[in-house]
Coordinates of C-alpha atoms and ligand atoms in Angstrom, one line a residue:
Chain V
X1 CA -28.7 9.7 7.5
X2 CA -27.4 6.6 8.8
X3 CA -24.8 4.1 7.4
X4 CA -23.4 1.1 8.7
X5 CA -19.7 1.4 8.0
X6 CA -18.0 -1.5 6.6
X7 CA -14.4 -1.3 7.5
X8 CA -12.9 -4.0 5.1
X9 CA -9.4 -5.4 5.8
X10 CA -6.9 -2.8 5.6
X11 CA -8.4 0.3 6.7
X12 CA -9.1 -1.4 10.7
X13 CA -6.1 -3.3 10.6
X14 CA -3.2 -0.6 9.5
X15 CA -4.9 2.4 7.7
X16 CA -6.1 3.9 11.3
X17 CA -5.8 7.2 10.2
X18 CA -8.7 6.7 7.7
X19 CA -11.4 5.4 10.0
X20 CA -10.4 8.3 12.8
X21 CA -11.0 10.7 10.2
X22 CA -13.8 9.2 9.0
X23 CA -15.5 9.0 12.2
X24 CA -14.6 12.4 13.3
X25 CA -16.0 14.3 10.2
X26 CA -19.2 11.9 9.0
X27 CA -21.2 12.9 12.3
X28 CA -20.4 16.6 11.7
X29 CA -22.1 16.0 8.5
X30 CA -25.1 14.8 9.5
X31 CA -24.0 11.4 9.2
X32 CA -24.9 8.6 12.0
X33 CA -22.0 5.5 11.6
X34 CA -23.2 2.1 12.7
X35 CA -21.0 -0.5 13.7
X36 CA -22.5 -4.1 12.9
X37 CA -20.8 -7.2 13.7
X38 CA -19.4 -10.0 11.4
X39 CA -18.3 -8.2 8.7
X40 CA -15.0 -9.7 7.1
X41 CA -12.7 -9.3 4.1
X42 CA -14.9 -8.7 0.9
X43 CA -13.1 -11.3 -1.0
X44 CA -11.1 -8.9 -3.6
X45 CA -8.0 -9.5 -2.5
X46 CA -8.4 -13.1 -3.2
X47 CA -9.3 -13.0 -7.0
X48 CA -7.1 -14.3 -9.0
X49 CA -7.2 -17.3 -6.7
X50 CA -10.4 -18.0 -7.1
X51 CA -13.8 -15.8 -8.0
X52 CA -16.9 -17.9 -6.6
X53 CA -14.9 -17.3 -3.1
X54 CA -14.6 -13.3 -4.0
X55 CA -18.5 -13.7 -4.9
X56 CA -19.3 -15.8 -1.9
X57 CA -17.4 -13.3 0.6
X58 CA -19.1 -10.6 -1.2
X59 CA -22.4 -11.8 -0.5
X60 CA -22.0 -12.6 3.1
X61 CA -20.9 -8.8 4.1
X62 CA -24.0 -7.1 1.8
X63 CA -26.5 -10.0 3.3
X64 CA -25.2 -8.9 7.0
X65 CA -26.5 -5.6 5.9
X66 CA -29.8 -6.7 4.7
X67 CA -30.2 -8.6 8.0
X68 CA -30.2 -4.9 9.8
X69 CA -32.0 -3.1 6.8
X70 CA -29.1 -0.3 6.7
X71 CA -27.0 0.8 4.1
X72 CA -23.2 0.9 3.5
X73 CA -20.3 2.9 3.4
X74 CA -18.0 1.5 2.2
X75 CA -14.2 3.6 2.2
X76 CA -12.3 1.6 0.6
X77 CA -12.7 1.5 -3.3
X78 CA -11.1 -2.2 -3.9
X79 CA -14.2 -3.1 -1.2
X80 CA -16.8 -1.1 -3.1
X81 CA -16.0 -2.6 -6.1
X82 CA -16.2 -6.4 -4.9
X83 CA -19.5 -5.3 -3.2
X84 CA -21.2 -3.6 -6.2
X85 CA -20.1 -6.7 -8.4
X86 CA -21.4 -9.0 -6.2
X87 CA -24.7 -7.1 -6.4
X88 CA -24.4 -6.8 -10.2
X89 CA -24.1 -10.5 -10.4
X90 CA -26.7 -11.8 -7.7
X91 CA -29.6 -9.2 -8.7
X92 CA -29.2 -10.1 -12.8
X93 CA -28.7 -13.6 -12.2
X94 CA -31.6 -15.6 -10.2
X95 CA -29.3 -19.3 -10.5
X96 CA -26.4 -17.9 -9.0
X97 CA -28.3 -15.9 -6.0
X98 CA -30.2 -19.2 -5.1
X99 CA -26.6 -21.0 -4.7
X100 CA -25.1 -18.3 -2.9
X101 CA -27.9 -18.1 -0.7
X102 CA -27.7 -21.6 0.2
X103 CA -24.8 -21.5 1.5
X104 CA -25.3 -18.3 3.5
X105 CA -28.0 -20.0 4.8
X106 CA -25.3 -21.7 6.5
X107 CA -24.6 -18.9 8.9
X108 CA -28.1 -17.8 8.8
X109 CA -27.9 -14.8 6.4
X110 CA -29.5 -14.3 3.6
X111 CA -28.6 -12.3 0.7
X112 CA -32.2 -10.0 -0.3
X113 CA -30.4 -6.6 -1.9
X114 CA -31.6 -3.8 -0.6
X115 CA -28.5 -1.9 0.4
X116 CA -27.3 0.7 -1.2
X117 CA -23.8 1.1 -1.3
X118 CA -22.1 4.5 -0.2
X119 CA -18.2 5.5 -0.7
X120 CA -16.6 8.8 1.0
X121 CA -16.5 10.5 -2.5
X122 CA -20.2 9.9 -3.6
X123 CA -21.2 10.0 -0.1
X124 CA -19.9 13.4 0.8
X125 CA -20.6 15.1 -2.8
X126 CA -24.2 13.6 -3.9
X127 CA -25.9 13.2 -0.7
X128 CA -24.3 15.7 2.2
X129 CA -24.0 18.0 -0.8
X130 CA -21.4 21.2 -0.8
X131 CA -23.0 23.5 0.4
X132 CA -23.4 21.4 3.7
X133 CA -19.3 21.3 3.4
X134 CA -19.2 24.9 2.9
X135 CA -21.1 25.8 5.8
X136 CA -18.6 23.4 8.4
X137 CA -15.8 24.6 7.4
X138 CA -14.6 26.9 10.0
X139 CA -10.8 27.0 9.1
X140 CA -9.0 28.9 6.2
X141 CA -6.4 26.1 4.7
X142 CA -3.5 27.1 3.2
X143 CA -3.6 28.5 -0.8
X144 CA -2.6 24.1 -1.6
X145 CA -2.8 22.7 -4.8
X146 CA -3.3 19.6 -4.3
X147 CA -2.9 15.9 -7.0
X148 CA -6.4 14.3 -7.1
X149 CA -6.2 10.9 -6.7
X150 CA -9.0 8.3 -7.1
X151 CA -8.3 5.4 -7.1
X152 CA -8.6 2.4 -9.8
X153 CA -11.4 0.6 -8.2
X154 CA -13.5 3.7 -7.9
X155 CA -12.9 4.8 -11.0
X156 CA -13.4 1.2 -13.4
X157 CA -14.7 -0.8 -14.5
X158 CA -17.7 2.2 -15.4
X159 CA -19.9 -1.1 -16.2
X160 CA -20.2 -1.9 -12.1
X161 CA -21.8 1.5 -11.8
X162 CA -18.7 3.3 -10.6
X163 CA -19.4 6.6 -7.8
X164 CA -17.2 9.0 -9.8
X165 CA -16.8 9.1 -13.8
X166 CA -14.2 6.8 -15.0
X167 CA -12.3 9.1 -17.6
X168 CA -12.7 12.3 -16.1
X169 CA -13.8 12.2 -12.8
X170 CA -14.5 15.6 -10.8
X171 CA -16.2 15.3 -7.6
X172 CA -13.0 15.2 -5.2
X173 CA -12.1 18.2 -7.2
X174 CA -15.4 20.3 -6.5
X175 CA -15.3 19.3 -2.7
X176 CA -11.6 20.1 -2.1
X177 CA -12.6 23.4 -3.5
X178 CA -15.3 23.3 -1.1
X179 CA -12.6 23.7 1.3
X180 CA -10.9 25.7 -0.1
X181 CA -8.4 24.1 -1.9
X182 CA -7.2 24.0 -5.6
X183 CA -6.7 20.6 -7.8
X184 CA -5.3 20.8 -11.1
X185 CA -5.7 18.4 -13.8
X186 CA -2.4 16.2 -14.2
X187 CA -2.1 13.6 -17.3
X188 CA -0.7 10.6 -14.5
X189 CA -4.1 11.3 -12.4
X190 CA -6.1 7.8 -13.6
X191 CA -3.1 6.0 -13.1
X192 CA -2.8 2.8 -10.7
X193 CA -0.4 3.5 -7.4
X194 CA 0.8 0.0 -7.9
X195 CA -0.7 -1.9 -5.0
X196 CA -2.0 -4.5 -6.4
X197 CA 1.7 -6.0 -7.5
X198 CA 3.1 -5.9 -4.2
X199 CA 1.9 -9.4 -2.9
X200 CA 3.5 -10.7 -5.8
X201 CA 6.1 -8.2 -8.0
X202 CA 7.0 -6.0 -4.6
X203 CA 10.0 -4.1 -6.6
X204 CA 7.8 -3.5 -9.6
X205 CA 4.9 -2.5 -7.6
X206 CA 7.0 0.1 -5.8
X207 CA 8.5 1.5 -8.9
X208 CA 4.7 2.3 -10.0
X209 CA 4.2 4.2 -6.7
X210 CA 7.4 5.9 -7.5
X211 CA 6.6 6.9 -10.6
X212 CA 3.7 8.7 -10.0
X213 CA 4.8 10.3 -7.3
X214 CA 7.6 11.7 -9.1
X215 CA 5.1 12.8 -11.6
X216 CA 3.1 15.2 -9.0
X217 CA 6.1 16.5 -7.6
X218 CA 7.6 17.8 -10.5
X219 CA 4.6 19.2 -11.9
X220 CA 4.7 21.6 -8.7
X221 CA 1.7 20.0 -6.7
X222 CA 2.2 20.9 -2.8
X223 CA 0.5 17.1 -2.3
X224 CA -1.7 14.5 -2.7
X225 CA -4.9 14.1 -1.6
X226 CA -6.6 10.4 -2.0
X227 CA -9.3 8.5 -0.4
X228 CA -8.1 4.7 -0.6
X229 CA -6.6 2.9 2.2
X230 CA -4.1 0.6 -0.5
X231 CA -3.1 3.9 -2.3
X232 CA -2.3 5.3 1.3
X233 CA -0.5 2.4 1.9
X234 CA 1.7 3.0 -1.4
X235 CA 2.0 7.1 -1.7
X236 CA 2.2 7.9 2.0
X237 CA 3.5 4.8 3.9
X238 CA 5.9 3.2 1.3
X239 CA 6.9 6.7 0.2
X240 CA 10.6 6.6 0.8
X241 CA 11.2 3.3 -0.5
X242 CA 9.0 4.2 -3.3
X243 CA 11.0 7.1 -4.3
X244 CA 14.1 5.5 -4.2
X245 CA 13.2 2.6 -6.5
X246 CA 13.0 5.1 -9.1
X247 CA 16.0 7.4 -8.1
X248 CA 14.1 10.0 -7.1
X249 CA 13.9 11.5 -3.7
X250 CA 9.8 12.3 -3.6
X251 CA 9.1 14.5 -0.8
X252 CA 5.3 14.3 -1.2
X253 CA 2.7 15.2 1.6
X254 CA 0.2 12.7 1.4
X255 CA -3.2 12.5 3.2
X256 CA -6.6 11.1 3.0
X257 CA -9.8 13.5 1.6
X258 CA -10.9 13.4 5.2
X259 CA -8.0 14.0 7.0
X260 CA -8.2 17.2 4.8
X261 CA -12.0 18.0 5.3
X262 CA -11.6 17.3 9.5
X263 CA -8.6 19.8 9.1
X264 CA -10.6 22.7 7.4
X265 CA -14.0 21.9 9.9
X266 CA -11.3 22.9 12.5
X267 CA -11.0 19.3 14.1
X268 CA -7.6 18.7 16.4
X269 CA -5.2 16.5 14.0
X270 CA -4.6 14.1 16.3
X271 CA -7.9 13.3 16.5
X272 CA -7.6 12.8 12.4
X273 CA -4.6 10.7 13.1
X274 CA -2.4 13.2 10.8
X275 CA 0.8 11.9 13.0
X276 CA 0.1 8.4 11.3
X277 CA 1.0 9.9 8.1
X278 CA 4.6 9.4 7.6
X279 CA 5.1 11.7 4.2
X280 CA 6.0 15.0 4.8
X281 CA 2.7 16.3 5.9
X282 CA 4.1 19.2 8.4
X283 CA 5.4 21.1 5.2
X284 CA 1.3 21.8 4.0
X285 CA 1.1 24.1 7.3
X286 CA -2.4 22.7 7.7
X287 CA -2.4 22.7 11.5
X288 CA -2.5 25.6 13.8
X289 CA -5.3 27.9 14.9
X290 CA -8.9 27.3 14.1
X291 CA -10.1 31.4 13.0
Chain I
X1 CA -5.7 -25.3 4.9
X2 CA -3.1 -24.0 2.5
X3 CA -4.2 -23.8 -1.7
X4 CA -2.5 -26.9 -1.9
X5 CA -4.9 -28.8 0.2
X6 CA -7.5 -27.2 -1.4
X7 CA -6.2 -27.7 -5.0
X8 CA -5.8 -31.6 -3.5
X9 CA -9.8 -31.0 -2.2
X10 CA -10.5 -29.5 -5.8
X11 CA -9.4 -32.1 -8.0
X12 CA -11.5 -35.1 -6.5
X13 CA -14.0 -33.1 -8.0
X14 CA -13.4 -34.4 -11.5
X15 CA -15.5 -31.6 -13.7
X16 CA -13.5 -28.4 -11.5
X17 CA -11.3 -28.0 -14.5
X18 CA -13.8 -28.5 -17.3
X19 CA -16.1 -25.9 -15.2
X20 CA -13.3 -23.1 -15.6
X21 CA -12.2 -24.3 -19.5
X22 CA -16.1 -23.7 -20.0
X23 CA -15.8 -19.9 -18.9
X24 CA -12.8 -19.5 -20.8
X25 CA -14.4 -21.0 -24.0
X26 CA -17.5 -18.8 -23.5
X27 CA -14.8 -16.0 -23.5
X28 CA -13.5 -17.1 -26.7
X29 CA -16.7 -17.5 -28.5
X30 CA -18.4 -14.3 -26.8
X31 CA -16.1 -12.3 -26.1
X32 CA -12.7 -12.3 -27.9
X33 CA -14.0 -13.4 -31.1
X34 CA -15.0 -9.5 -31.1
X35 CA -11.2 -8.2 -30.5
X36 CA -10.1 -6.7 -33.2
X37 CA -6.2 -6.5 -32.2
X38 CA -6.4 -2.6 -32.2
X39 CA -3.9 -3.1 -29.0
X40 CA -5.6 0.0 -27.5
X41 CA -5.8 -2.4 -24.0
X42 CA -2.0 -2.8 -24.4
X43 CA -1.2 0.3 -24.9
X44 CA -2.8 2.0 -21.7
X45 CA -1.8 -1.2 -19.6
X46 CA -0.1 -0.5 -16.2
X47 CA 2.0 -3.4 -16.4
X48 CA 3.1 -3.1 -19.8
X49 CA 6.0 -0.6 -19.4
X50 CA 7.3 -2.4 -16.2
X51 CA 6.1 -6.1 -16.9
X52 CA 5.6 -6.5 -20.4
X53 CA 2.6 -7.3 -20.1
X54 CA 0.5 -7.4 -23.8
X55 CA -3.2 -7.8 -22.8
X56 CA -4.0 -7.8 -26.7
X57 CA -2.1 -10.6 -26.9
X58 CA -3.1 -12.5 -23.9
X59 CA -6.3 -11.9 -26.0
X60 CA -5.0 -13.5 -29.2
X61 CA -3.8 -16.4 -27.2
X62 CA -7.3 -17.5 -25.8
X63 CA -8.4 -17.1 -29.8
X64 CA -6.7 -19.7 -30.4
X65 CA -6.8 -21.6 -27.3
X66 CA -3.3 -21.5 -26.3
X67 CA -4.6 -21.8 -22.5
X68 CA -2.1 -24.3 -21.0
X69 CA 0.4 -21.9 -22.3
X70 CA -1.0 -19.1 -20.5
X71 CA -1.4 -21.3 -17.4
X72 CA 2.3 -21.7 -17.4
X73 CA 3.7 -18.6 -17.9
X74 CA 4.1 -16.2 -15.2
X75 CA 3.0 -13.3 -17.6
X76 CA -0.6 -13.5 -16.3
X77 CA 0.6 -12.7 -12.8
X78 CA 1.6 -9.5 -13.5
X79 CA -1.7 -7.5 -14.4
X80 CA -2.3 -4.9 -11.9
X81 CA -6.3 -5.5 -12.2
X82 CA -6.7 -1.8 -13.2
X83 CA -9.7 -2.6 -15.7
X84 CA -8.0 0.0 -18.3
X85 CA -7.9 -2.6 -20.6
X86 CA -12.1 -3.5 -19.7
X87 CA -12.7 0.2 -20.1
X88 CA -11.3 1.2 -23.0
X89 CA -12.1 -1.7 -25.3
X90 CA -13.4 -0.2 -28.4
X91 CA -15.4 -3.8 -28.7
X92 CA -15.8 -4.3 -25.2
X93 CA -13.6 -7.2 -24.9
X94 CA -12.4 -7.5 -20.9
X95 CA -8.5 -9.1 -20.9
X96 CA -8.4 -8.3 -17.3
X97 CA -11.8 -10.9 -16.6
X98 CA -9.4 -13.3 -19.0
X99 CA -6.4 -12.8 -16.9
X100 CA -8.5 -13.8 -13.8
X101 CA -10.3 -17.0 -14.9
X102 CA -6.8 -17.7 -16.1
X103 CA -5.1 -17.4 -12.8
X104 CA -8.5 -19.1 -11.1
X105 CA -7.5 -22.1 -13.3
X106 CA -4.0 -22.2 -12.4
X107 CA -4.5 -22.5 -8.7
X108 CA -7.0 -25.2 -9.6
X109 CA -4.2 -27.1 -11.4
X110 CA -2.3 -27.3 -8.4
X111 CA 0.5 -25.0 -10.0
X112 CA 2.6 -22.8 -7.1
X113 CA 0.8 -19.5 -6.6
X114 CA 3.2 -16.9 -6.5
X115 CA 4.1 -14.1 -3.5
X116 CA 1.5 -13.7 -0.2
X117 CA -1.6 -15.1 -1.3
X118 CA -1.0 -18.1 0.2
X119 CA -0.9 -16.2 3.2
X120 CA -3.8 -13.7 2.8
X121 CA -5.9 -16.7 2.0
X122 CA -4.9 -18.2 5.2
X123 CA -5.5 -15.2 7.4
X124 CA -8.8 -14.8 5.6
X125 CA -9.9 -18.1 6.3
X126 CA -8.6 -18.0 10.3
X127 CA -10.1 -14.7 11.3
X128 CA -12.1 -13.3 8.0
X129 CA -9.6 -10.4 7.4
X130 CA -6.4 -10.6 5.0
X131 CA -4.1 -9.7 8.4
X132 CA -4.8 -8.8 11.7
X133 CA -4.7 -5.3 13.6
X134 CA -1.3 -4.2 13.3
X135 CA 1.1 -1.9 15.1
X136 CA 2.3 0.8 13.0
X137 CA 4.7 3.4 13.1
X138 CA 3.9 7.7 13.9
X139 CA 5.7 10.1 12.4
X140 CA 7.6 11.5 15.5
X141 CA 9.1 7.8 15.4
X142 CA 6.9 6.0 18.3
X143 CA 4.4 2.9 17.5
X144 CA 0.8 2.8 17.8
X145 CA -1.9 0.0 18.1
X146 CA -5.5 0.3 17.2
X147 CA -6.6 -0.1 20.6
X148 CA -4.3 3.2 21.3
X149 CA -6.6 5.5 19.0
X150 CA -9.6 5.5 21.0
X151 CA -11.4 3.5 17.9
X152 CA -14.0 1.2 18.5
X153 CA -12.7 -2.7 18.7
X154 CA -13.2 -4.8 15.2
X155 CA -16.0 -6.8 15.6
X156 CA -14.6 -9.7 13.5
X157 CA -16.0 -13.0 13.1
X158 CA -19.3 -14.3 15.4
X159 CA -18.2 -18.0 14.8
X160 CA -14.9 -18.4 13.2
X161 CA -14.8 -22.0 12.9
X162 CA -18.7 -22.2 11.0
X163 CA -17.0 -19.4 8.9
X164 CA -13.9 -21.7 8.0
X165 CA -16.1 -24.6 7.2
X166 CA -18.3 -22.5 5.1
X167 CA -15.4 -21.1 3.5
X168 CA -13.8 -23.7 2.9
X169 CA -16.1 -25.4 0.9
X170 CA -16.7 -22.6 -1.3
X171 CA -13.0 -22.1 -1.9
X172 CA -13.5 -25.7 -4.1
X173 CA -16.7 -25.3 -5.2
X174 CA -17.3 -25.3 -9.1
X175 CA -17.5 -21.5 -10.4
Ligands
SF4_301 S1 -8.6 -3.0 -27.0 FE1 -10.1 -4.7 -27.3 S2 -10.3 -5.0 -29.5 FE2 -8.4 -3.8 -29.1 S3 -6.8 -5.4 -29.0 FE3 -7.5 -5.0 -26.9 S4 -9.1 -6.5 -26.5 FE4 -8.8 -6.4 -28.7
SF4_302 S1 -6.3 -4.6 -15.8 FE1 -4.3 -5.7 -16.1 S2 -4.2 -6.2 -18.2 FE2 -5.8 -4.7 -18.0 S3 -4.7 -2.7 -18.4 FE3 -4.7 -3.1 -16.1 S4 -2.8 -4.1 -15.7 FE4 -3.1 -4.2 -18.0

């Protein structure tokens, strides 16, 4: 299978550790990544400012796609969601595809729809399947039980044609058992991490992340597990500032789905980036020798 | 170009506003006509606890067309876009799609956006991404760059001024 991986804005710019791990477990999986050029920011980001822009910036990333006849994957939720609204919109509704066009027209693309649109979660559990995870795994992790966390975007609106169900979403559950790895149910686990507030409500936005993080530690989870670059951002980066905007002193490992997955297919950490994480992600015991 | 040039660049086009009062009226009339104040968006909202944020109300307001109201108030700013509010509707009412054409029309108004998306906008529109590449701290206390990892390098834009242009033009286009 191959995908052309759209890398968004935070994931190549900051979130490093994501697209190493992503690039060093994909291929073991049967997974060729594609690197296309011209990609930009999908346009999210920028919606409250304006939505014919988010539509418009949409567009141009999925019509580089059709240009090469390749589908995506796309790792970042907030991304996916842009893109498979930005589809919704231009396949149902001929008027707006023929303006949009025009202008893409403008940097010779054109916007046709034929991609399909991939994230890690769906990616890894509908199409590599488990049983391919089972048979890679070559490492016994640790006996973890580890918070599930989605992600909003992936998650809602269930309209867009989310990857993973919207109230009760299991499929990062049944692969991190694939490795291994146990994920009980917690009643904070479809909540936001905050992320969205911090270019405008920073202390508020932090006090989210805190909160939830509090949450998973004291309901006895060794860590998180997530597979969102913002999130990342939130629960591992801003962890310590995080916590303390809520008075609590969170000590929360942190990592990324496939930071976890390269660690259990017996991949060196640094190749997975695990030294990028800054929570506490020594304490899992997760490195050492592959059996 | 900053969102005030652009608002300046949006309101020589005359119908801009009337474009966006359109989307919110087809909201009224197809959309929150159907709310029946069961608050179940409220009470599941992220911001609510933290922000006071009421999304039934927001709703209540567009009823009955208290928009410039909304424009003004900061309230609007402070939805977390987590689409509980679109999901859960029992009548399938979205406040969150509200709160956007309501924040769309106050940056068309000219009003001061609040916090970085001045700057994310402007990043955008310079190299296509919301920031560039940047170095970020290890957990053994050193720094590393993308070019450090051994990851490909970002492609980025093929023609970054045809992009701006483009851009540009849609950033004040009618929606
Ligand atoms: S959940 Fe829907 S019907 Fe109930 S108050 Fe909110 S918008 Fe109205
Ligand atoms: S999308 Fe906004 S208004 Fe709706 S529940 Fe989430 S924070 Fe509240």
């Amino acid at each position: 299978m191959k995908l052309a991986l759209y890398p968004g804005c935070l994931m190549p710019t900051e979130q490093y550790a994501y697209e190493m791990s992503i690039r060093e477990t994909l291929p073991l999986m049967g997974v060729e990544i594609v690197d296309l050029p011209g990609f930009s920011c999908c346009g999210e980001p920028l919606k409250s400012i304006n939505q014919m822009l988010t539509l418009h910036m949409s567009a141009r990333n999925l019509s580089i796609a059709d240009r090469e006849g390749i589908d995506l994957l796309v790792p970042c939720p907030m991304c996916h969601l842009a893109l498979s609204e930005a589809k919704n919109i231009l396949d149902g509704n001929g008027e707006m595809k023929k303006r949009i066009n025009a202008k893409l027209r403008e940097e010779g693309l054109e916007y046709i729809g034929k991609q399909r649109l991939f994230h890690i979660i769906d990616l890894v559990h509908d199409e590599i399947g488990l049983d391919t995870i089972r048979e890679r795994v070559k490492k016994t992790l640790p006996d973890l039980n580890m918070a599930a966390h989605y992600g909003c975007h992936i998650l809602r609106p269930s309209e867009m044609g989310r990857p993973v169900d919207s109230e009760n979403p299991r499929k990062m559950e049944a692969i991190l058992l694939s490795l291994g790895v146990r994920s009980e149910d917690y009643a904070e686990k479809l909540d936001c991490c905050g992320g969205p507030l911090l270019p405008n409500h920073p202390e508020t936005s932090l006090a989210k992340t805190g909160q939830k993080l509090q949450a998973v530690s004291e309901q006895g989870f060794d860590g998180m597990v997530l597979a969102c670059p913002w999130c990342q951002k939130m629960f591992d980066s801003k962890q310590t500032k995080a916590a303390e905007s809520v008075g609590s002193r969170a000590h929360v490992p942190v990592l990324y789905l496939t930071q976890l997955m390269g660690l259990a297919f017996g991949i060196d950490d640094a190749k997975l980036g695990l030294n990028l994480n800054l929570s506490p992600v020594d304490d899992l015991g997760l490195k050492g020798e592959v059996e | 170009m900053s969102i005030t040039d652009m608002t300046s660049m949006a309101e020589a086009q005359s119908d801009l506003r009337s474009e966006i009062n359109k989307r919110l009226e087809r909201l009224i009339l197809g959309v929150s006509d159907y709310c029946y104040q069961c608050a179940k968006c409220t009470s599941g909202c992220e911001s609510h606890k933290l922000l006071e944020l009421e999304p039934h109300q927001i709703v209540a307001l567009l009823k009955r067309g208290l928009i410039d109201e909304m424009v003004n108030s900061e309230i609007i700013w402070t939805c977390m876009s987590c689409f509980k509010c679109k999901e859960r509707c029992p009548q399938k009412v979205p406040p969150v799609d509200i709160l956007f054409a309501l924040k769309n029309l106050t940056v068309l108004t000219g009003k001061q956006v609040p916090g970085d998306y001045t700057q994310m906008l402007q990043s955008v529109m310079s190299i296509g991404y919301i920031q560039d590449r940047q170095t970020v701290p290890t957990r053994s206390g050193d720094t590393v760059k993308r070019e450090d990892l051994g990851l490909p390098v970002l492609s980025g834009l093929q023609d970054p001024n045809g992009f701006q242009n483009i851009i540009t033009a849609s950033a004040v286009e009618k929606i």
